[in-house]
């Protein structure tokens, strides 16, 4: 531990120098537009530790066969050695011409785990035992019949645009003797919503609104059916209608009320900057949960009024992209 | 490793266990029964324990086993070094490795070790079928490595049989793809002239030849070795094949399994006991190096060559081992009388049998002694027996402790040394002095070179019995069962032994298989430093040194690797149909004539431009128009029309360079 601790800064300094001096190395570290196709100029191969160990065993076998002048044993050793050696080509074929077609971040709040769906394409033959390393987490996937989808999780940092950073795509297929790898640095950032304040005070005007909801519950007018979004609450799914249409549908209700809930930046002036954002985000969710139309008023913009996933996204996005505390 | 290693799945563990078992299996037959049983039980226990979801084996079980196993090996073999105890130890340690295998890392180490154990099995048996089976076992090892690779959703996979099938296919594919590289390395990797570490004592000499002892298997390898033993040119006419018995070491001591030469031999010069009848034969022998001291001579030599001794049993012994080509002259009597008087000590020596061996054979001999009139009748009796229902074969079944009993009463099949051994035993048991003579029989006469070449495969063993008044008489019991052995040679006799089987196809199959086995022996098993050195003779290198070989090795393997790389890096064919391919071909033809399609030009604009060229042949524009209509007028062009279009493009002949003159004009206008 102490050794690696001592070496690590030295190593990263070396890497920094190398990246400055050798643009060819850094070329692949710049974000690239999608799709990213892997080809021989950016695929690297090295034997694994097991590969090195195995070649030592092969060497011992070779020496034994030669020493005893035993040709069948030598033949067997050569066969095994050659089979192991040619696996480097299979490993290369496994990763060659793989294409990263798209990335898609799932909605998430700061401090949670950011899930990213990656979609890969590869021509013709299936690719097995591909592995992705994103933010120190390893995920195994296959590309069968040309398409492969992977869902990886990475810790979401602070609110705003979150870059995934370099993704290592690698494989030790077929026998674990060689590792082929390549770096993917897609030009992609996922939006991370602000953190939500836990135990936030109730919505402003919540007293009136809640009473109104309670009394007008039966009067809620069923407005329309629409497609299900992953963020919809489960209880709003119209199960019968969904069964009829073979796709998930959601009931939308309309609140016939006179006034909108105002979620106002100025109403939270008692808190520090980031806590204000968290409070507003919590209110947005609360309003959404209570099915109340709401409007978000920020220093520079006003979002809404509205209700529903799109509006909620617009509000949370606006909150996420507020400038930092210093500004 | 800070990452925690996940435990192996049931499929992974089962495959690992199967690989370990496959590696140990070829060794089990050779080990002592106790030890083999121990290993099998250890493996079986571990597999059952693990598949029932048992816990990790604690150290207080593993550690005593680690100590116990070398102790058992020493108790069994007296040693842990050398091939036999070494491989026994390796097998047991491999079984132990399975006991502690829990993670992928353990399993991989076990596989690497298993491949070593698998290879070491070939140090004991170099048979073709055996080698092929071990090569097939390699695919199991590779399948295990394949299975050890992580997969998405391993736990959810309901049926792993399909997955194992995929692994075996991947392993087999890897082995097939490896064959060219493997052969290239095998042929050109320089062999060692002498071993790196001490030549083990149980090893046979690198050079083949007759030894000074004979056990039931000692001649087996010689009999399939087609290399020359010696060559002979005769001064006079060549003796009949049936008379060409080349006398080698004479073996008079028997311990129940092995015939050995008596250690103390008197020099025959002291009193010559050979009486020649008829004319003697003079000849010159060129003996291939054998690292042994035997000089071969026609039965029976009348004098010793230079630097050699003729011992009392009439074998010629050189003063030093023959380590290079040796030429000597010899003189032999084909009809002779030897030792008409036998000393009491000699008589005693040639009647001794080991006590407690082969009771049934002894009983048979004493019955003959009772029933038959004289020594000559007794001497004929075994020949009758052999003629009746014994087979000559180069691949006899194994014999047990009472080897003569087993051969005479159970297996009934063998080759010269079995017959000679049994015959001599029978004679001694019935009171007739007898001994085994080894040497060569026959030889192939090369009419071109006018010399006789005797190969190692002509090695032979026969008997000599002493009859009062006649002295030592040569009896070849093999000739009784298989006259072809004497008439044609050992391998012809082995092939001919198939005559006893009735079906023709079986005979053909056996002969062909024998041929394949011989080919394997001569091509692969006996490929050595000397033959490797002569590999490059066709390329003008008379004696290939190791650096030549390494050069060739690097060259050929580079070519092979280039082929592999081409296979990997070749671009997949652009997806396109026959119509597009034909259009591309048409464009290429036009380009050769000087009207290349520009990258931005669609077929219509291109057709328009080509049509505007003054000398443009009419079919060109038609074809381009047809392409446009086929491509864009239909969702899927009718295949008959496409075929027609393809043929039309193929048959299109353009006048060379018809568009060249217009190129300039075109570029000016565009």
Short mmCIF file of C-alpha atoms in Angstrom, two decimals, chain A residues 37 40 48-50 53-54 57 60-80 82-86 89-90 92-93 96 123 128-129 131 133 138 140-142 170-177, chain B residues 1 3 83 104 108-109 112 115-116 119 122-123 126 131 134-135 138 142 145-146 149-152 170 173-175 177-178 181-182 185-186 189-192 195-197 200 203 520 524-527 561 564-565 567-570 572:
data_model
loop_
_atom_site.label_atom_id
_atom_site.label_comp_id
_atom_site.label_asym_id
_atom_site.label_seq_id
_atom_site.Cartn_x
_atom_site.Cartn_y
_atom_site.Cartn_z
CA UNK A 37 -15.72 2.73 -33.94
CA UNK A 40 -6.56 -1.45 -35.03
CA UNK A 48 -2.46 -10.94 -18.80
CA UNK A 49 -0.75 -12.07 -15.63
CA UNK A 50 -2.25 -15.49 -16.17
CA UNK A 53 2.24 -17.57 -15.91
CA UNK A 54 0.91 -19.93 -18.54
CA UNK A 57 4.48 -23.37 -17.72
CA UNK A 60 8.92 -25.72 -18.65
CA UNK A 61 6.95 -28.22 -20.73
CA UNK A 62 9.06 -27.39 -23.77
CA UNK A 63 12.29 -27.87 -21.86
CA UNK A 64 11.06 -31.18 -20.48
CA UNK A 65 10.07 -32.48 -23.89
CA UNK A 66 13.35 -31.36 -25.44
CA UNK A 67 15.41 -32.80 -22.62
CA UNK A 68 13.79 -36.20 -22.85
CA UNK A 69 13.94 -36.00 -26.64
CA UNK A 70 10.29 -36.88 -26.69
CA UNK A 71 8.69 -35.73 -29.90
CA UNK A 72 5.03 -36.47 -29.11
CA UNK A 73 5.36 -34.45 -25.91
CA UNK A 74 6.99 -31.68 -27.90
CA UNK A 75 4.17 -31.83 -30.42
CA UNK A 76 1.59 -31.52 -27.67
CA UNK A 77 3.44 -28.58 -26.16
CA UNK A 78 3.72 -26.86 -29.52
CA UNK A 79 0.03 -27.43 -30.19
CA UNK A 80 -1.01 -25.97 -26.86
CA UNK A 82 0.25 -22.27 -30.74
CA UNK A 83 -3.39 -22.52 -29.68
CA UNK A 84 -2.70 -20.09 -26.86
CA UNK A 85 -0.76 -17.80 -29.14
CA UNK A 86 -3.42 -17.65 -31.81
CA UNK A 89 -6.04 -12.92 -32.81
CA UNK A 90 -9.37 -14.13 -31.52
CA UNK A 92 -8.47 -8.86 -31.23
CA UNK A 93 -11.34 -9.98 -33.43
CA UNK A 96 -12.29 -5.02 -33.45
CA UNK A 123 -21.13 -6.44 -37.55
CA UNK A 128 -18.56 -12.48 -26.03
CA UNK A 129 -17.23 -11.49 -22.65
CA UNK A 131 -16.11 -5.79 -20.27
CA UNK A 133 -14.84 -0.25 -16.77
CA UNK A 138 -16.76 -3.40 -14.07
CA UNK A 140 -19.68 -7.66 -18.43
CA UNK A 141 -21.79 -7.82 -21.57
CA UNK A 142 -22.14 -9.62 -24.87
CA UNK A 170 -11.68 -4.57 -22.79
CA UNK A 171 -11.85 -8.31 -23.07
CA UNK A 172 -9.80 -11.36 -22.22
CA UNK A 173 -11.75 -13.56 -24.59
CA UNK A 174 -11.38 -16.46 -25.29
CA UNK A 175 -8.96 -17.98 -22.76
CA UNK A 176 -7.95 -15.12 -20.51
CA UNK A 177 -4.38 -15.20 -21.75
CA UNK B 1 -5.65 -7.96 -5.27
CA UNK B 3 -10.94 -6.86 -5.70
CA UNK B 83 10.17 -39.44 -14.21
CA UNK B 104 -11.02 -18.24 -10.88
CA UNK B 108 -6.53 -21.14 -13.91
CA UNK B 109 -3.49 -22.29 -11.98
CA UNK B 112 -1.86 -24.62 -16.27
CA UNK B 115 -1.46 -29.17 -19.06
CA UNK B 116 1.97 -29.95 -17.67
CA UNK B 119 2.23 -33.56 -21.37
CA UNK B 122 3.69 -38.71 -23.18
CA UNK B 123 7.09 -39.31 -21.65
CA UNK B 126 4.38 -42.18 -27.43
CA UNK B 131 -1.03 -38.75 -28.43
CA UNK B 134 -4.18 -36.23 -25.23
CA UNK B 135 -4.38 -33.56 -27.93
CA UNK B 138 -6.35 -30.16 -24.62
CA UNK B 142 -9.18 -24.77 -23.29
CA UNK B 145 -10.41 -21.53 -19.67
CA UNK B 146 -13.18 -20.33 -21.97
CA UNK B 149 -14.17 -15.96 -18.68
CA UNK B 150 -16.86 -13.84 -17.04
CA UNK B 151 -20.24 -13.68 -18.74
CA UNK B 152 -23.19 -11.42 -18.26
CA UNK B 170 -13.85 -22.73 -29.12
CA UNK B 173 -11.25 -24.29 -33.14
CA UNK B 174 -8.20 -22.89 -31.37
CA UNK B 175 -6.40 -26.22 -31.73
CA UNK B 177 -6.16 -22.92 -36.06
CA UNK B 178 -2.94 -23.68 -34.21
CA UNK B 181 2.11 -22.80 -36.38
CA UNK B 182 2.51 -25.91 -34.25
CA UNK B 185 7.70 -24.88 -34.55
CA UNK B 186 7.82 -28.65 -34.15
CA UNK B 189 12.78 -25.96 -33.22
CA UNK B 190 16.38 -27.13 -32.73
CA UNK B 191 16.57 -30.40 -30.82
CA UNK B 192 19.07 -30.92 -28.07
CA UNK B 195 20.11 -33.61 -22.43
CA UNK B 196 20.32 -30.41 -20.39
CA UNK B 197 20.05 -32.17 -17.08
CA UNK B 200 17.82 -40.36 -16.30
CA UNK B 203 16.01 -43.76 -20.05
CA UNK B 520 3.97 -42.02 -36.98
CA UNK B 524 7.41 -38.11 -35.53
CA UNK B 525 8.69 -40.30 -32.73
CA UNK B 526 12.11 -40.80 -34.27
CA UNK B 527 12.57 -37.31 -35.59
CA UNK B 561 1.63 -14.88 -38.39
CA UNK B 564 -3.22 -14.98 -39.24
CA UNK B 565 -3.06 -11.19 -39.20
CA UNK B 567 -7.40 -13.15 -41.51
CA UNK B 568 -8.00 -10.85 -38.58
CA UNK B 569 -7.51 -7.50 -40.26
CA UNK B 570 -9.15 -8.13 -43.61
CA UNK B 572 -15.41 -7.34 -44.04
#
